[in-house]
Coordinates of C-alpha atoms and ligand atoms in Angstrom, one line a residue:
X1 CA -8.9 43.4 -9.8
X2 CA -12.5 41.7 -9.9
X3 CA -15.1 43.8 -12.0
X4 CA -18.7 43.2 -12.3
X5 CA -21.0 41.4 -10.3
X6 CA -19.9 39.1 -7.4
X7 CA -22.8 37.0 -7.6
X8 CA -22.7 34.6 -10.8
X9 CA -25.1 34.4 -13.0
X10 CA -27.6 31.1 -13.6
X11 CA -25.8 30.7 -16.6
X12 CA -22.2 30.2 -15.0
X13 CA -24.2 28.1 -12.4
X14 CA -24.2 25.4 -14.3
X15 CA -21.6 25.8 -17.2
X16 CA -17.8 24.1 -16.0
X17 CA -15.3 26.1 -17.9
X18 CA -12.6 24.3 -19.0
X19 CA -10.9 27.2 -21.2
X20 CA -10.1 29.4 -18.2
X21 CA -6.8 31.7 -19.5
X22 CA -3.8 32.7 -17.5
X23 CA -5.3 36.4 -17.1
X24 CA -8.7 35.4 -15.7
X25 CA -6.8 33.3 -13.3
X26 CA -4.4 35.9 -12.0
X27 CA -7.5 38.5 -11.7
X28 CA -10.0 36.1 -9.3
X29 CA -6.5 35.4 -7.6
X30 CA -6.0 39.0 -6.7
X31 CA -9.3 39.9 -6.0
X32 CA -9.5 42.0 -2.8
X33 CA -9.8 39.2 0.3
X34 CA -13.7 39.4 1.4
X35 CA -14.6 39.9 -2.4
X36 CA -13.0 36.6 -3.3
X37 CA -14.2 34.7 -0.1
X38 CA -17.6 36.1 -0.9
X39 CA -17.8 35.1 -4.3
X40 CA -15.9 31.3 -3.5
X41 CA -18.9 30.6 -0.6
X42 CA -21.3 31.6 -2.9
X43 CA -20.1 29.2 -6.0
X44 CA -19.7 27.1 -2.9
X45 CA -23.1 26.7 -1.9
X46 CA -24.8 26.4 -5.5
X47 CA -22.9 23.1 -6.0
X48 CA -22.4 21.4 -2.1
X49 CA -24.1 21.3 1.0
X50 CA -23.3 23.5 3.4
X51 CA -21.2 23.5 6.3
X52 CA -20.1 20.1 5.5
X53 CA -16.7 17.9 5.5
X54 CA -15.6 15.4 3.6
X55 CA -13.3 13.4 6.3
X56 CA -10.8 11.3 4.2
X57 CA -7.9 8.7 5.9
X58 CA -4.6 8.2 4.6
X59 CA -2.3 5.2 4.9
X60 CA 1.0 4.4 3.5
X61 CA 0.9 0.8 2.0
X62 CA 4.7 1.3 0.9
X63 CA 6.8 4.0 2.7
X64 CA 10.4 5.7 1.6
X65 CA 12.8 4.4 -0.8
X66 CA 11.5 6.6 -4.1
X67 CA 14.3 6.2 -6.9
X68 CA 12.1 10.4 -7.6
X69 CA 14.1 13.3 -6.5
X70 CA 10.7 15.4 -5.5
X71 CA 12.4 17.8 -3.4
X72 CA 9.5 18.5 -1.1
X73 CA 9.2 14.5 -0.1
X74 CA 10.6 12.9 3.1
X75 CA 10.3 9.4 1.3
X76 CA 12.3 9.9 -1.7
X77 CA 15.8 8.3 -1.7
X78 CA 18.0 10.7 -3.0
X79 CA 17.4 12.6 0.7
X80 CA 18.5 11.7 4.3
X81 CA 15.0 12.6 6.1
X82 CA 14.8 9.9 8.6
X83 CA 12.1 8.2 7.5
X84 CA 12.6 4.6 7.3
X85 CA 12.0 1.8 4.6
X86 CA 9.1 -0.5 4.6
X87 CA 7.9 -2.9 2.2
X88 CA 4.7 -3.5 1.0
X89 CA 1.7 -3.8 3.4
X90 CA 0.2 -7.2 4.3
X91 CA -3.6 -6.9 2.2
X92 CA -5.6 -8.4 5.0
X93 CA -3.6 -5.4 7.4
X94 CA -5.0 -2.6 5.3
X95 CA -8.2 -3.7 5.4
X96 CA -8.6 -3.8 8.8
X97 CA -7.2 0.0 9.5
X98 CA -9.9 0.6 7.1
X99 CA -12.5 -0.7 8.9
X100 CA -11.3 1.2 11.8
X101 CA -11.7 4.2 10.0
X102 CA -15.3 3.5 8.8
X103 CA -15.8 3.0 12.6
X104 CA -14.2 6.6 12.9
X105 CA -16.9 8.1 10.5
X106 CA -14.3 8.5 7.3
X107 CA -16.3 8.1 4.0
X108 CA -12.5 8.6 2.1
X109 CA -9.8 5.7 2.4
X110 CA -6.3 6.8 0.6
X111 CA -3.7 4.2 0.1
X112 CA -0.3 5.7 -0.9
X113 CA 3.1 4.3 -1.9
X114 CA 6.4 5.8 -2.4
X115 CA 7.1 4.3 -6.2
X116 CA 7.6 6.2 -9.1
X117 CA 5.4 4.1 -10.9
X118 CA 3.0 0.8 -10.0
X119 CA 4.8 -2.5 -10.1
X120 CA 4.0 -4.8 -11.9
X121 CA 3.4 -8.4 -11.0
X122 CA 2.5 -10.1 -7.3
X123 CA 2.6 -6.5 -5.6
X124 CA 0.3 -4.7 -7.9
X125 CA -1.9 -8.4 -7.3
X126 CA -1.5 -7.4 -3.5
X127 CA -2.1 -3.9 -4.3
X128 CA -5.7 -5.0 -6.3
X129 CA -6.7 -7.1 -2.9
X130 CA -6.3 -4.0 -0.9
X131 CA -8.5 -2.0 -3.3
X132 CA -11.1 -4.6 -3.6
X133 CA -11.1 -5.1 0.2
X134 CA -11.6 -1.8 1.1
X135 CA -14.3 -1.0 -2.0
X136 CA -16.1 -3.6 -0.3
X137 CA -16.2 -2.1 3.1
X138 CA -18.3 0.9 1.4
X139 CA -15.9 3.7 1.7
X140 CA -14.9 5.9 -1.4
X141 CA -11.3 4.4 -2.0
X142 CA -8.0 6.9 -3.5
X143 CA -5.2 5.2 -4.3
X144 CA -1.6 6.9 -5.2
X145 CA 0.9 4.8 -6.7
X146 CA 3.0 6.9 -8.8
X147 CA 2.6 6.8 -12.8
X148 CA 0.3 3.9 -14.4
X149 CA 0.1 2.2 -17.4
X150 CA -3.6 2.3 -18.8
X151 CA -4.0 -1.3 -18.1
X152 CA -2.9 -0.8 -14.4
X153 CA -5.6 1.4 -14.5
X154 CA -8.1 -0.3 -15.9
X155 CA -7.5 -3.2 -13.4
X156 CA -7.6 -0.9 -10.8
X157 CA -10.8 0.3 -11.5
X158 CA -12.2 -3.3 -11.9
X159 CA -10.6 -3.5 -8.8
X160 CA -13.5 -1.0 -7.7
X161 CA -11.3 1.8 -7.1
X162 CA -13.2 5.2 -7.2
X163 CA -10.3 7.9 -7.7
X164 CA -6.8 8.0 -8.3
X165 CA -4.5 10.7 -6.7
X166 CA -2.0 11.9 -9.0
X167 CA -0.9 15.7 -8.6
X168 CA 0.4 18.5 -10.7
X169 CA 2.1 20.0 -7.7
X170 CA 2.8 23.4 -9.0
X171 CA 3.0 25.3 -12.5
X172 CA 5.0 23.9 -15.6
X173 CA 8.0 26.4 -15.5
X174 CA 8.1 25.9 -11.5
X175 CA 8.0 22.1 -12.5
X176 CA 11.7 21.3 -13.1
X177 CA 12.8 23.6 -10.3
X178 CA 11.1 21.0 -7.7
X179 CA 11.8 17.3 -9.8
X180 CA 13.9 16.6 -12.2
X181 CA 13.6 12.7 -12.8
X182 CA 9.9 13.2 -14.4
X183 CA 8.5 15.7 -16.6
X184 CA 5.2 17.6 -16.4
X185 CA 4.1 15.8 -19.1
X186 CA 4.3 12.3 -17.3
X187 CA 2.1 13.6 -14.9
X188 CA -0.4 14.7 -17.6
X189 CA -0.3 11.0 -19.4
X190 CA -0.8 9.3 -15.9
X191 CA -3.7 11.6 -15.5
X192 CA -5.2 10.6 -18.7
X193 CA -4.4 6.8 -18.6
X194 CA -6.7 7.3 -15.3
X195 CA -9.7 9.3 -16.8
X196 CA -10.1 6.4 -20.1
X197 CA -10.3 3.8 -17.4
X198 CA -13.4 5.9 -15.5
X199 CA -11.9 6.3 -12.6
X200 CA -12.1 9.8 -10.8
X201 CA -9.1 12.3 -10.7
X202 CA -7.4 13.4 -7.1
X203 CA -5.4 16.1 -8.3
X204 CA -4.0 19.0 -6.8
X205 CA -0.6 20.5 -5.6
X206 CA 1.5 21.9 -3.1
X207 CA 2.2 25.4 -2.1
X208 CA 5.0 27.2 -0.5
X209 CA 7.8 25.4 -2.0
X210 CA 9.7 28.6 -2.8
X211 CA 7.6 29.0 -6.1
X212 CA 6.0 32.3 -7.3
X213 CA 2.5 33.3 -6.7
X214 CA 2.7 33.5 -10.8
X215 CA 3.2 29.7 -10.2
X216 CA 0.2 29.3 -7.4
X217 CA -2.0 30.8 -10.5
X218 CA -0.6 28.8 -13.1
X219 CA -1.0 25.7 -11.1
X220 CA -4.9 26.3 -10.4
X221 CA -4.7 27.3 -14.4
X222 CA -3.5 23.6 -15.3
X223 CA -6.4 22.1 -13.3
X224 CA -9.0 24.0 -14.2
X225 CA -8.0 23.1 -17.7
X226 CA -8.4 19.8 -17.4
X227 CA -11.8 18.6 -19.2
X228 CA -13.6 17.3 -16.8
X229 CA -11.9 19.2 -13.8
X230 CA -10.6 16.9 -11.4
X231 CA -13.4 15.6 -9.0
X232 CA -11.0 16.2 -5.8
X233 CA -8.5 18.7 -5.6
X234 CA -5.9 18.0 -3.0
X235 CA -4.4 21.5 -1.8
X236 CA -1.4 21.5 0.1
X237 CA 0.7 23.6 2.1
X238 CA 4.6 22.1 2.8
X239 CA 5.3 19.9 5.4
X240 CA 8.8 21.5 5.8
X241 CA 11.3 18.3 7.1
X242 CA 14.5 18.3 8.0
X243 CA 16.5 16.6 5.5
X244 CA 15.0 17.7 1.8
X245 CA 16.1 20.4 -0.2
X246 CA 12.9 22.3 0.7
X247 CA 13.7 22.0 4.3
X248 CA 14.3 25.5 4.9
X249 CA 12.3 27.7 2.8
X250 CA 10.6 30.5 4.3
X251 CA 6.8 29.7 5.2
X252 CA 4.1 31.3 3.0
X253 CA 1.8 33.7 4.1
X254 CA -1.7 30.8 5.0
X255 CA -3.7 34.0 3.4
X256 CA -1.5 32.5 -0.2
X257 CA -3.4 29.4 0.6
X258 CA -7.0 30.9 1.5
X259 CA -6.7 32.8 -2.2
X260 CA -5.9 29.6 -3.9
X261 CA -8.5 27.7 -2.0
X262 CA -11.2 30.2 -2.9
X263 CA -9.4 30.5 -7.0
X264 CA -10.0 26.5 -6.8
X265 CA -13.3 26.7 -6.1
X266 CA -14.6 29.7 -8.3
X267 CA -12.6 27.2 -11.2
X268 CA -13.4 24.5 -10.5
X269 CA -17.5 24.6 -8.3
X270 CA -18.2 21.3 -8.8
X271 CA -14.9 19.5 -7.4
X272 CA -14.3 18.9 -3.7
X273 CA -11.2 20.9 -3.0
X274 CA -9.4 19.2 0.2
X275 CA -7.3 21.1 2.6
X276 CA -4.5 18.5 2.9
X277 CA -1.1 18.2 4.2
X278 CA 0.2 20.9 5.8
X279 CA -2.9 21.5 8.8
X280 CA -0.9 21.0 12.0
X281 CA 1.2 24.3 10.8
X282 CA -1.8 26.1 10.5
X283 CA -3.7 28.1 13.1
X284 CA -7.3 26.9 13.6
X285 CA -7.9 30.6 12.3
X286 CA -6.4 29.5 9.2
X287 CA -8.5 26.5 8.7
X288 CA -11.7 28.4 9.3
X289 CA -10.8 30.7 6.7
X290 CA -9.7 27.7 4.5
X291 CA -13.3 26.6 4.7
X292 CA -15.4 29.7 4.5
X293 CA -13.3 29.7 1.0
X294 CA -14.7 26.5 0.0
X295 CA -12.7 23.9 1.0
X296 CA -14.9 20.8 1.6
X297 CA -12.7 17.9 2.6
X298 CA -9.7 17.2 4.9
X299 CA -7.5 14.3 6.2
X300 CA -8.3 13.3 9.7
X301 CA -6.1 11.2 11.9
X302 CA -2.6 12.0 13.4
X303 CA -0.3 11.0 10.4
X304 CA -0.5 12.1 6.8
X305 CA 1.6 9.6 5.2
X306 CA 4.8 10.2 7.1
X307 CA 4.3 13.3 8.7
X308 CA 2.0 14.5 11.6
X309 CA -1.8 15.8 11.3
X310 CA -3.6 17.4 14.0
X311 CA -4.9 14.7 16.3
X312 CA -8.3 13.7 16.1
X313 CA -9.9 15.0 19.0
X314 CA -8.4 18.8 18.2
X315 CA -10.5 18.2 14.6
X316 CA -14.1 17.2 16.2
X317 CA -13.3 20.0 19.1
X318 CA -12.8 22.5 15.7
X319 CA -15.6 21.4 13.7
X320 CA -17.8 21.8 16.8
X321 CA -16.5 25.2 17.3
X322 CA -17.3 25.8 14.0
X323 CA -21.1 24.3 13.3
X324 CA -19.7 22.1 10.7
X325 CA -20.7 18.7 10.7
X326 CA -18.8 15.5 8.5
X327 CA -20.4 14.6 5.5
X328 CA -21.8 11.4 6.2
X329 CA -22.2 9.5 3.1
X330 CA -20.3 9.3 -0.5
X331 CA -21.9 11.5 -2.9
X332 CA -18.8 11.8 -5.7
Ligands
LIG1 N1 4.7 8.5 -5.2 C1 3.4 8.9 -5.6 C2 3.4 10.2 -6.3 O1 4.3 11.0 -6.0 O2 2.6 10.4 -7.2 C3 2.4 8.9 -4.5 C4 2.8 9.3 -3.1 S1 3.3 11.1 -2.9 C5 3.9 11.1 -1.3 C6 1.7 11.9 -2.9 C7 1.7 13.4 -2.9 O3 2.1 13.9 -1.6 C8 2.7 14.1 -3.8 O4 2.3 14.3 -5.1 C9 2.8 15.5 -3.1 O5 1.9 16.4 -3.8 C10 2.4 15.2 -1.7 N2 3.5 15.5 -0.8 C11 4.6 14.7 -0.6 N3 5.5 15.3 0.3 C12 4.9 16.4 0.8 C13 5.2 17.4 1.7 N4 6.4 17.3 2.4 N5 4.4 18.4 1.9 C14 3.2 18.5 1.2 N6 2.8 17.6 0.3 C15 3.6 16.5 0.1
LIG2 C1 -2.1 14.7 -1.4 O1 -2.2 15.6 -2.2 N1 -1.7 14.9 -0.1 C2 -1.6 13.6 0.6 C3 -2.2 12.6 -0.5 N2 -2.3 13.4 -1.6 C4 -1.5 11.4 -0.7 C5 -0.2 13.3 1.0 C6 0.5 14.3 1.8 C7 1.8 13.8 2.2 C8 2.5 14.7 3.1 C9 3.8 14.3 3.5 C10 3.9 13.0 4.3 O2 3.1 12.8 5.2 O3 4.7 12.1 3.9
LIG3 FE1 8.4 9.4 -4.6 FE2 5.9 10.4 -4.6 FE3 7.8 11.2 -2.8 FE4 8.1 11.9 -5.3 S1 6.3 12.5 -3.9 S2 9.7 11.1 -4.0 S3 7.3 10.1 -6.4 S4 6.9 9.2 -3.0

């Protein structure tokens, strides 16, 4: 349990700890409920405004057909989940989905492909129009591609691409329990390859995949490790589908999610931690408390990559409800 002062000091205002250990961790995790939301709102508000969302879109540029075994993911091969294969998207396509979504308010524009790692050649040429098309339409651009060389990522970032998403998904010992065709490790070099180029880090992981709440806090561990933390940390809860190994695991407790939410934000106060997949299983009583622990950012629009997100209208009706406004412009 929590000792000491809730409210933090000026000094670890505006110190980012990158040394936090395994025990420190597990203690913010278990603090008692309002004691941990109290101290994640207040972290919250000495590093972001207020009462504000990031609203990011996501589109798949290249859907199902991973050679990965993930077993939480509806596009990899190795699993029947009925999502179909498509090739690569047409450039000139992309970009105009993303200028719908600047008409829609997003600031946040993610392009995602089920590949193991970027290709190399005329689709990764494709793959740089995109980027540079959609840079140029002013939006904040995240792309997801699998693994990357460092010279994919520095091309990427000529490109003008501002953050790559690339995530941990869970603790190391959980690691090989979920994938076994990649190693943490990969992850990790990706991750680096990524940060010498200059581009951001999206970088986050999934919950309620059957792992411990030892492995929830080792997870948030890893990340706040990482020197500097991730500027966005994607949080998500399962999209259980029919057809992956994970299919059937009993759903976690949402409250799991609020104390990793809040753990995030404590850890890590100056990233924007994004409540991502996993929203339309949520109640809007969830969400709430999802925010008041500091989650800044979400994905708007009715499909994740493959799977459904709550529709739009349901999302301005809740942030009405709520006072909360979307942030308007860019700031990370
Ligand atoms: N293939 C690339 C990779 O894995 O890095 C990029 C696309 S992959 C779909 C992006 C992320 O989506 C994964 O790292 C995982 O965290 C998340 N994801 C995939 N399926 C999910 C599911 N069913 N529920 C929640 N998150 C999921
Ligand atoms: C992330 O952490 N969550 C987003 C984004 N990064 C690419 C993806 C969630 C995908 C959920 C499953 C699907 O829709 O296929
Ligand atoms: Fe492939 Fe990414 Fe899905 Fe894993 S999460 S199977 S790497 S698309």
């Amino acid at each position: 349990m929590m000792t000491g002062s809730l409210v933090p000091t000026n000094a670890s205002v505006s110190v980012l700890r990158h040394d936090w250990q395994r025990s420190e961790v597990e203690s913010i995790y278990r603090t008692p409920l309002p004691s941990l939301v109290f101290r994640a709102q207040t972290v919250h508000r000495q590093h972001h405004p207020q009462d504000r969302v990031q609203t990011c879109q996501l589109l798949s540029i290249k859907t199902g057909g991973c050679p990965e075994d993930c077993g939480y993911c509806p596009q990899s091969a190795h699993y029947d989940a009925g999502v179909g294969r498509e090739g690569l998207l047409d450039p000139q396509h992309v970009v105009e989905v993303a200028k719908e979504a600047v008409g829609r308010g997003v600031t946040r524009f993610y392009m995602g492909a089920a590949w193991r790692q970027a290709p190399e050649g005329r689709e990764f040429q494709k793959v740089l129009e995109m980027v540079r098309g959609v840079s140029a339409l002013g939006l904040e651009v995240c792309c997801t591609l699998g693994m990357l060389s460092e010279r994919q990522a520095e091309q990427l970032k000529e490109a003008g691409l501002s953050a790559y998403n690339h995530n941990l998904d869970t603790s190391p010992e959980f690691y090989g329990s979920i994938i076994t065709t990649r190693v943490y490790g990969d992850r990790l070099r990706t991750l680096e390859a990524v940060r010498k180029a200059g581009i951001t880090l999206c970088c986050g992981g999934i919950l309620g995949m059957g792992e411990r709440e030892e492995d929830r806090i080792g997870l948030l561990q890893q990340l706040a490790m990482l020197n500097p933390h991730p500027e966005s940390v994607p949080i998500n809860m399962l999209v259980r589908v029919a057809g992956t190994p994970l299919a059937n695991t009993p759903p976690l407790d949402p409250l799991e999610l609020v104390r990793a939410i809040a753990t995030a934000r404590i850890l890590m106060p100056a990233s924007r931690v994004r409540l991502a997949a996993g929203r339309k299983q949520l109640s809007q009583d969830a969400v709430t408390l999802c925010f008041l622990a500091g989650a800044n950012s979400i994905f708007v629009g009715e499909k994740l990559l493959t799977t459904p997100n709550p529709g739009r209208d349901e999302d301005e009706e809740l942030l009405d409800t709520l006072g909360m406004r979307p942030l308007e412009s860019h700031a990370i």
